[in-house]
Short mmCIF file of C-alpha atoms in Angstrom, two decimals:
data_model
loop_
_atom_site.label_atom_id
_atom_site.label_comp_id
_atom_site.label_asym_id
_atom_site.label_seq_id
_atom_site.Cartn_x
_atom_site.Cartn_y
_atom_site.Cartn_z
CA MET A 1184 -6.91 1.71 24.57
CA GLU A 1185 -5.67 -2.09 22.80
CA GLY A 1186 -8.88 -3.04 21.41
CA LEU A 1187 -8.99 0.86 18.93
CA SER A 1188 -8.67 0.63 15.21
CA ASP A 1189 -5.46 1.66 13.84
CA GLN A 1190 -7.99 4.79 12.61
CA GLU A 1191 -8.57 5.79 16.17
CA LEU A 1192 -5.13 5.48 17.44
CA MET A 1193 -3.81 8.21 14.42
CA ALA A 1194 -6.42 10.89 16.15
CA ARG A 1195 -4.91 10.42 19.34
CA ILE A 1196 -1.40 10.24 17.91
CA ALA A 1197 -2.25 12.95 16.38
CA ALA A 1198 -3.46 14.51 19.62
CA GLY A 1199 -0.18 13.79 21.16
CA ASP A 1200 -1.31 10.51 23.11
CA ALA A 1201 2.34 8.93 23.30
CA ALA A 1202 0.57 5.94 24.44
CA ALA A 1203 -1.56 5.26 21.48
CA PHE A 1204 1.57 5.84 19.73
CA ARG A 1205 3.27 2.83 21.39
CA ILE A 1206 0.69 0.48 20.88
CA LEU A 1207 0.43 1.11 17.26
CA SER A 1208 4.29 0.91 17.14
CA ARG A 1209 3.80 -2.73 18.31
CA ARG A 1210 1.34 -3.33 16.16
CA HIS A 1211 2.75 -2.72 13.22
CA ALA A 1212 6.96 -2.94 14.07
CA PRO A 1213 6.92 -6.73 13.11
CA ARG A 1214 5.86 -5.88 9.28
CA ALA A 1215 7.64 -2.44 8.99
CA LEU A 1216 10.67 -4.47 10.04
CA ALA A 1217 10.40 -7.50 7.57
CA VAL A 1218 9.59 -5.07 4.95
CA ALA A 1219 12.62 -2.58 5.46
CA ARG A 1220 14.62 -6.27 5.96
CA ARG A 1221 13.44 -7.72 2.69
CA ILE A 1222 14.40 -4.48 0.53
CA LEU A 1223 17.56 -3.76 2.23
CA GLY A 1224 18.96 -6.85 2.87
CA SER A 1225 20.50 -5.71 5.76
CA SER A 1226 18.99 -6.01 9.48
CA ALA A 1227 20.82 -3.34 10.99
CA ALA A 1228 19.98 -0.82 8.60
CA ALA A 1229 16.35 -2.01 8.47
CA ASP A 1230 15.95 -1.70 12.38
CA ASP A 1231 17.12 2.36 12.20
CA VAL A 1232 14.74 3.02 9.26
CA VAL A 1233 12.03 1.20 10.88
CA GLN A 1234 12.57 3.49 13.88
CA ASP A 1235 13.48 6.59 11.39
CA ALA A 1236 9.71 5.59 10.15
CA LEU A 1237 7.89 5.68 13.78
CA LEU A 1238 9.21 8.17 14.86
CA ARG A 1239 7.97 10.15 11.49
CA VAL A 1240 4.59 8.75 12.09
CA TRP A 1241 4.78 10.86 15.74
CA ILE A 1242 6.24 13.66 14.45
CA HIS A 1243 3.82 14.20 11.47
CA ALA A 1244 0.58 12.54 12.73
CA PRO A 1245 -1.20 15.97 13.35
CA ARG A 1246 -0.82 16.17 9.05
CA TRP A 1247 -1.80 12.78 9.14
CA ARG A 1248 -5.86 12.91 7.61
CA PRO A 1249 -8.23 10.24 8.33
CA ALA A 1250 -8.64 9.15 4.56
CA ALA A 1251 -5.09 7.85 4.71
CA GLU A 1252 -4.89 4.40 6.04
CA PRO A 1253 -2.31 4.05 8.38
CA ARG A 1254 -0.74 0.79 7.71
CA THR A 1255 -0.10 2.48 4.25
CA TRP A 1256 1.09 5.71 5.61
CA LEU A 1257 3.88 3.88 7.99
CA TYR A 1258 4.41 1.29 4.64
CA ARG A 1259 5.07 4.34 2.34
CA ILE A 1260 7.35 5.89 4.72
CA VAL A 1261 9.26 2.73 5.33
CA VAL A 1262 9.49 2.19 1.81
CA ASN A 1263 10.68 5.32 0.81
CA LEU A 1264 13.37 5.40 3.70
CA CYS A 1265 14.49 2.24 2.32
CA LEU A 1266 14.71 3.62 -0.97
CA ASP A 1267 16.71 6.78 0.00
CA GLU A 1268 18.84 4.50 1.86
CA LYS A 1269 19.78 2.33 -1.56
CA ARG A 1270 20.54 5.24 -3.22
CA ARG A 1271 23.68 6.05 -1.06
CA PRO A 1272 26.74 4.92 -2.30
CA ARG A 1273 28.30 2.28 0.16
CA ALA A 1274 29.70 -1.05 -0.22
CA ALA A 1275 27.53 -3.76 -0.71
CA PRO A 1276 25.88 -5.75 2.45
CA LEU A 1277 27.45 -9.23 2.77
CA GLU A 1278 23.49 -9.77 4.08
CA ALA A 1279 22.24 -8.53 0.71
CA ALA A 1280 20.60 -11.84 -0.63
CA GLY A 1281 18.63 -11.93 2.60
CA ASP A 1282 17.28 -14.63 4.78
CA VAL A 1283 15.92 -17.55 3.64
CA ALA A 1284 12.69 -18.74 5.66
CA ASP A 1285 13.59 -22.21 6.75
CA PRO A 1286 12.57 -24.37 4.62
CA GLY A 1287 11.78 -26.93 7.28
CA ALA A 1288 12.42 -30.75 7.66
CA ASP A 1289 10.55 -32.36 4.43
CA ALA A 1290 12.11 -29.49 2.24
CA ALA A 1291 15.60 -29.39 4.28
CA ALA A 1292 16.21 -33.30 2.16
CA ASN A 1293 14.75 -31.45 -1.01
CA LEU A 1294 18.37 -29.92 -1.98
CA GLU A 1295 16.56 -28.69 -5.50
CA ALA A 1296 14.16 -27.01 -3.43
CA ARG A 1297 16.58 -25.10 -1.18
CA GLU A 1298 18.57 -24.71 -4.21
CA ARG A 1299 15.45 -22.86 -6.09
CA ASP A 1300 14.95 -20.81 -2.56
CA HIS A 1301 18.35 -19.32 -2.62
CA LEU A 1302 18.31 -18.95 -6.19
CA LEU A 1303 15.08 -17.01 -5.64
CA ALA A 1304 16.05 -15.23 -2.46
CA ALA A 1305 19.35 -13.67 -4.44
CA ALA A 1306 17.50 -12.48 -7.19
CA VAL A 1307 14.29 -10.94 -5.36
CA ALA A 1308 18.11 -9.49 -3.49
CA ALA A 1309 19.41 -8.34 -7.09
CA LEU A 1310 16.23 -6.73 -8.33
CA PRO A 1311 16.17 -3.05 -8.32
CA PRO A 1312 14.82 -1.10 -5.90
CA ARG A 1313 11.46 -0.21 -6.83
CA GLN A 1314 10.69 -3.48 -8.42
CA ARG A 1315 11.81 -4.99 -5.26
CA ALA A 1316 10.08 -3.14 -3.28
CA ALA A 1317 6.90 -4.10 -5.32
CA ILE A 1318 7.52 -7.69 -5.10
CA VAL A 1319 7.98 -7.62 -1.29
CA LEU A 1320 4.65 -6.09 -0.92
CA THR A 1321 2.81 -7.82 -3.25
CA TYR A 1322 4.03 -11.33 -1.77
CA GLN A 1323 5.16 -11.15 1.87
CA GLU A 1324 2.76 -8.56 2.70
CA GLY A 1325 -0.59 -9.28 0.60
CA LEU A 1326 -0.95 -6.33 -0.71
CA ALA A 1327 -3.44 -5.79 -3.43
CA ASN A 1328 -1.75 -3.84 -6.42
CA ALA A 1329 -4.20 -0.68 -5.91
CA GLU A 1330 -2.42 -0.81 -2.31
CA ALA A 1331 0.75 -1.39 -3.27
CA ALA A 1332 0.50 1.41 -5.60
CA ALA A 1333 -0.65 3.69 -2.97
CA VAL A 1334 2.74 2.93 -0.84
CA LEU A 1335 4.90 3.15 -3.77
CA ASP A 1336 3.23 6.29 -4.91
CA THR A 1337 2.54 5.52 -8.31
CA SER A 1338 -0.25 4.35 -10.23
CA VAL A 1339 -1.63 1.24 -10.70
CA GLY A 1340 -0.52 0.84 -13.96
CA GLY A 1341 3.66 1.80 -12.27
CA VAL A 1342 2.86 -1.26 -9.78
CA GLU A 1343 1.66 -3.54 -12.82
CA THR A 1344 4.61 -2.32 -14.90
CA LEU A 1345 7.48 -2.97 -11.85
CA LEU A 1346 5.86 -6.34 -11.02
CA VAL A 1347 5.80 -7.63 -14.65
CA ARG A 1348 9.39 -6.72 -14.54
CA ALA A 1349 10.49 -8.39 -11.70
CA ARG A 1350 8.60 -11.93 -12.23
CA ARG A 1351 10.44 -11.69 -15.49
CA ALA A 1352 13.96 -11.24 -14.24
CA LEU A 1353 13.03 -14.05 -11.07
CA ARG A 1354 11.98 -16.24 -13.71
CA ALA A 1355 14.90 -15.69 -15.86
CA ALA A 1356 16.84 -15.89 -12.67
CA LEU A 1357 15.34 -19.74 -12.28
CA GLY A 1358 15.77 -20.64 -15.85
CA GLY A 1359 12.23 -20.33 -16.54
CA ASP A 1360 11.82 -18.56 -19.92
CA ASP A 1361 7.45 -18.44 -19.61
CA MET B 1466 -8.20 -13.11 -25.34
CA THR B 1467 -5.13 -14.40 -26.11
CA LEU B 1468 -2.25 -16.77 -24.46
CA ALA B 1469 0.31 -13.80 -24.78
CA GLN B 1470 -2.33 -11.39 -23.05
CA LEU B 1471 -3.10 -14.06 -20.43
CA GLN B 1472 0.82 -14.52 -19.25
CA ARG B 1473 0.45 -10.50 -19.37
CA LEU B 1474 -2.80 -10.31 -17.11
CA ILE B 1475 -0.46 -13.02 -14.66
CA GLU B 1476 2.56 -11.13 -15.13
CA ALA B 1477 0.98 -7.91 -13.62
CA CYS B 1478 -1.71 -9.42 -11.63
CA GLY B 1479 -0.17 -12.54 -10.35
CA SER B 1480 -1.92 -16.08 -10.62
CA ALA B 1481 -5.14 -15.72 -8.33
CA PRO B 1482 -8.05 -14.78 -10.38
CA GLU B 1483 -9.50 -12.62 -7.64
CA GLN B 1484 -7.16 -10.11 -8.05
CA TRP B 1485 -7.35 -9.67 -11.72
CA PRO B 1486 -9.74 -6.78 -13.07
CA PRO B 1487 -13.18 -8.01 -13.53
CA GLY B 1488 -13.43 -7.37 -17.41
CA GLU B 1489 -10.50 -9.23 -17.92
CA ARG B 1490 -11.05 -11.83 -15.37
CA ALA B 1491 -14.07 -13.09 -17.44
CA ALA B 1492 -11.59 -13.21 -21.23
CA ALA B 1493 -8.85 -14.84 -19.24
CA GLU B 1494 -11.53 -18.02 -17.31
CA ARG B 1495 -12.93 -18.15 -20.55
CA LEU B 1496 -9.80 -18.86 -22.68
CA LEU B 1497 -8.72 -21.38 -19.55
CA ALA B 1498 -11.75 -23.03 -19.77
CA ALA B 1499 -11.13 -24.08 -23.79
CA SER B 1500 -6.94 -24.21 -23.71
CA ALA B 1501 -5.24 -26.66 -22.26
CA PRO B 1502 -1.63 -24.26 -22.69
CA ALA B 1503 -3.99 -21.61 -21.10
CA ARG B 1504 -4.27 -23.92 -17.82
CA GLY B 1505 -0.64 -24.99 -18.10
CA LEU B 1506 0.81 -21.53 -17.62
CA LEU B 1507 -1.54 -20.93 -14.86
CA ALA B 1508 -0.08 -23.52 -12.91
CA ARG B 1509 3.04 -22.73 -13.40
CA ALA B 1510 2.24 -18.94 -12.68
CA ARG B 1511 1.16 -20.63 -9.35
CA GLU B 1512 3.72 -22.37 -8.59
CA PHE B 1513 5.85 -19.68 -9.07
CA ASP B 1514 4.17 -17.25 -6.94
CA ARG B 1515 3.83 -19.87 -4.18
CA ALA B 1516 7.77 -20.03 -4.63
CA VAL B 1517 8.23 -16.52 -4.37
CA ARG B 1518 5.72 -16.23 -1.22
CA GLU B 1519 8.03 -18.96 0.57
CA VAL B 1520 10.96 -17.06 0.33
CA LEU B 1521 9.77 -14.02 1.36
CA GLN B 1522 7.87 -15.46 4.23
CA ALA B 1523 10.68 -14.94 6.79
CA GLU B 1524 9.18 -13.36 9.67
CA PRO B 1525 11.58 -10.99 12.20
CA GLN B 1526 11.90 -12.82 15.98
CA GLN B 1527 10.09 -11.11 18.57
CA ALA B 1528 13.04 -10.51 20.56
CA GLU B 1529 14.33 -8.10 17.60
CA VAL B 1530 11.29 -6.08 17.78
CA ASP B 1531 11.21 -5.97 21.37
CA ARG B 1532 14.77 -4.44 20.90
CA LEU B 1533 13.63 -2.06 18.40
CA LEU B 1534 10.17 -0.58 20.28
CA GLY B 1535 12.83 -0.93 23.80
CA ALA B 1536 15.19 1.20 21.31
CA LEU B 1537 12.31 3.78 20.63
CA ALA B 1538 11.38 3.42 24.03
CA ARG B 1539 14.59 5.05 25.64
CA HIS B 1540 14.51 8.07 24.05
CA PRO B 1541 11.62 10.94 25.07
CA LEU B 1542 9.57 11.78 21.91
CA PRO B 1543 10.55 14.84 19.83
CA PRO B 1544 7.76 17.32 19.97
CA GLN B 1545 5.07 16.76 16.73
CA HIS B 1546 5.13 19.34 13.99
CA ARG B 1547 2.01 21.04 13.93
CA GLY B 1548 1.09 23.63 11.85
CA LEU B 1549 1.49 27.56 13.00
CA LEU B 1550 -2.14 27.80 13.53
CA ALA B 1551 -2.11 24.76 15.75
CA ARG B 1552 0.53 26.00 17.72
CA SER B 1553 -1.08 29.53 18.39
CA TRP B 1554 -4.90 28.92 18.52
CA PRO B 1555 -6.87 26.45 20.95
CA ALA B 1556 -7.00 22.91 19.11
CA ALA B 1557 -10.44 23.25 18.32
CA LEU B 1558 -10.44 26.03 16.32
CA ALA B 1559 -6.99 25.39 14.48
CA ARG B 1560 -8.42 21.91 13.54
CA PRO B 1561 -12.26 22.89 12.62
CA ASP B 1562 -14.38 20.37 11.12
CA PHE B 1563 -16.97 21.68 8.81
CA ALA B 1564 -18.65 18.49 7.66
CA PRO B 1565 -21.66 19.01 9.76
CA ALA B 1566 -22.11 22.46 9.06
CA TRP B 1567 -21.91 22.05 4.69
CA PRO B 1568 -26.25 22.17 4.38
CA ARG B 1569 -26.15 25.44 6.02
CA ILE B 1570 -23.01 26.84 4.54
CA ALA B 1571 -24.33 25.82 1.29
CA ALA B 1572 -27.94 27.88 2.37
CA LEU B 1573 -26.27 30.57 3.13
CA ALA B 1574 -24.04 30.96 -0.21
CA CYS B 1575 -27.24 30.45 -1.86
CA VAL B 1576 -28.98 33.18 -0.13
CA GLY B 1577 -25.99 35.20 -0.58
CA ALA B 1578 -25.90 34.07 -4.63
CA LEU B 1579 -29.65 35.32 -4.74
CA GLY B 1580 -29.47 38.74 -3.39
CA ILE B 1581 -26.38 39.36 -5.81
CA ALA B 1582 -28.52 37.52 -8.42
CA VAL B 1583 -31.38 40.29 -7.57
CA GLY B 1584 -29.07 43.04 -7.04
CA LEU B 1585 -27.68 43.08 -10.79
CA SER B 1586 -31.08 41.59 -12.22
CA ASN B 1587 -32.54 45.65 -11.44
CA VAL B 1588 -35.62 43.87 -10.09
CA GLY B 1589 -35.24 46.32 -7.16
CA ALA B 1590 -34.90 49.35 -9.38
CA ARG B 1591 -37.98 48.90 -11.48
CA VAL B 1592 -39.71 48.18 -7.83
CA ALA B 1593 -38.68 51.27 -6.59
CA TYR B 1594 -39.69 53.16 -9.62
CA ASP B 1595 -43.10 51.37 -9.43
CA LEU B 1596 -43.73 52.87 -6.07
CA ALA B 1597 -42.14 55.89 -7.12
CA GLY B 1598 -45.18 56.28 -9.44
CA VAL B 1599 -47.82 55.01 -7.34
CA ALA B 1600 -46.80 57.68 -4.68
CA ALA B 1601 -46.69 60.36 -7.50
CA SER B 1602 -49.84 59.74 -8.71
CA GLU B 1603 -51.32 59.62 -5.08
CA GLU B 1604 -49.76 62.95 -4.75
CA ALA B 1605 -50.85 65.32 -7.49
CA SER B 1606 -54.54 64.16 -6.70
CA PRO B 1607 -54.27 63.45 -2.49
CA PHE B 1608 -57.96 64.47 -1.89
CA ASP B 1609 -59.91 62.61 -4.74
CA ALA B 1610 -63.43 62.09 -3.63
CA ASP B 1611 -64.90 59.87 -1.44
CA ALA B 1612 -65.18 56.55 -3.63
CA ILE B 1613 -68.01 55.88 -1.79
CA THR B 1614 -70.24 59.27 -0.40
CA GLY B 1615 -68.07 61.34 -3.31
CA LEU B 1616 -67.72 64.08 -1.00
CA ARG B 1617 -64.33 66.31 -0.72
CA PRO B 1618 -62.94 67.39 2.81
#
């Protein structure tokens, strides 16, 4: 069953196949977790969100229609849960800046690059949640604007507006003005 | 395309030309071929995109993913939400797939529409009237002479 496509797995999940659900979860949980962590800036909250999102995929699978891409559907649930989580009033998590990628041995010697990375990571963490989600989906997940629009439940123009604002904010945080 | 329009395009769609809408891409590439400031703008945008991508590339550890999936597997899966039809009807009836039957359904609908049109157009009544006229004329002279012999019964 490992060789089945996402669409085929979803068809089985819709029929109540738990094994297919486990395979689909294993296939997409890592990326879903990465998206949730970056949007939420918290590992524990991201774990909860992804678990919740996967369970929702299972619960609502009978309503899934083959026209929808399962990965896009999962991302949409994850992003919506993250945005709901961000709307809840609470103290800002200590790890809100998120994790900075290990710059490696070469970059470790380059303090300027490390400082820039920290600035960027902090600026991404400080973006409004929907702008951050658009940036994460575009840069981290490599989604085209049309796919990001489907995940964020908006138009391509809406995603472009989010990205324009987010990129300007990130450039401003880096001290760039172009 | 102006430099400002190119900047807006890059901010909206990124620095990779393959992500640009085809119509704008052609105009942007003409500007890039002709303008050194435009090429500088694109080079800075590429550097920016690369930096953002690097910062966002952190992957969750496999152990963290395993922990998440383990937590998911520890509890039984909740019941799936199915519609009322799906709960009370056999699955095949609750999830009908009409796709293969669409041509036949369309043909049946056409026949039905044709029947309604004929009914409304009064053609049937006219045919019935004509037949009644023929019958009446036949009844008026039931003992016409035989066309060949001229004899009457």
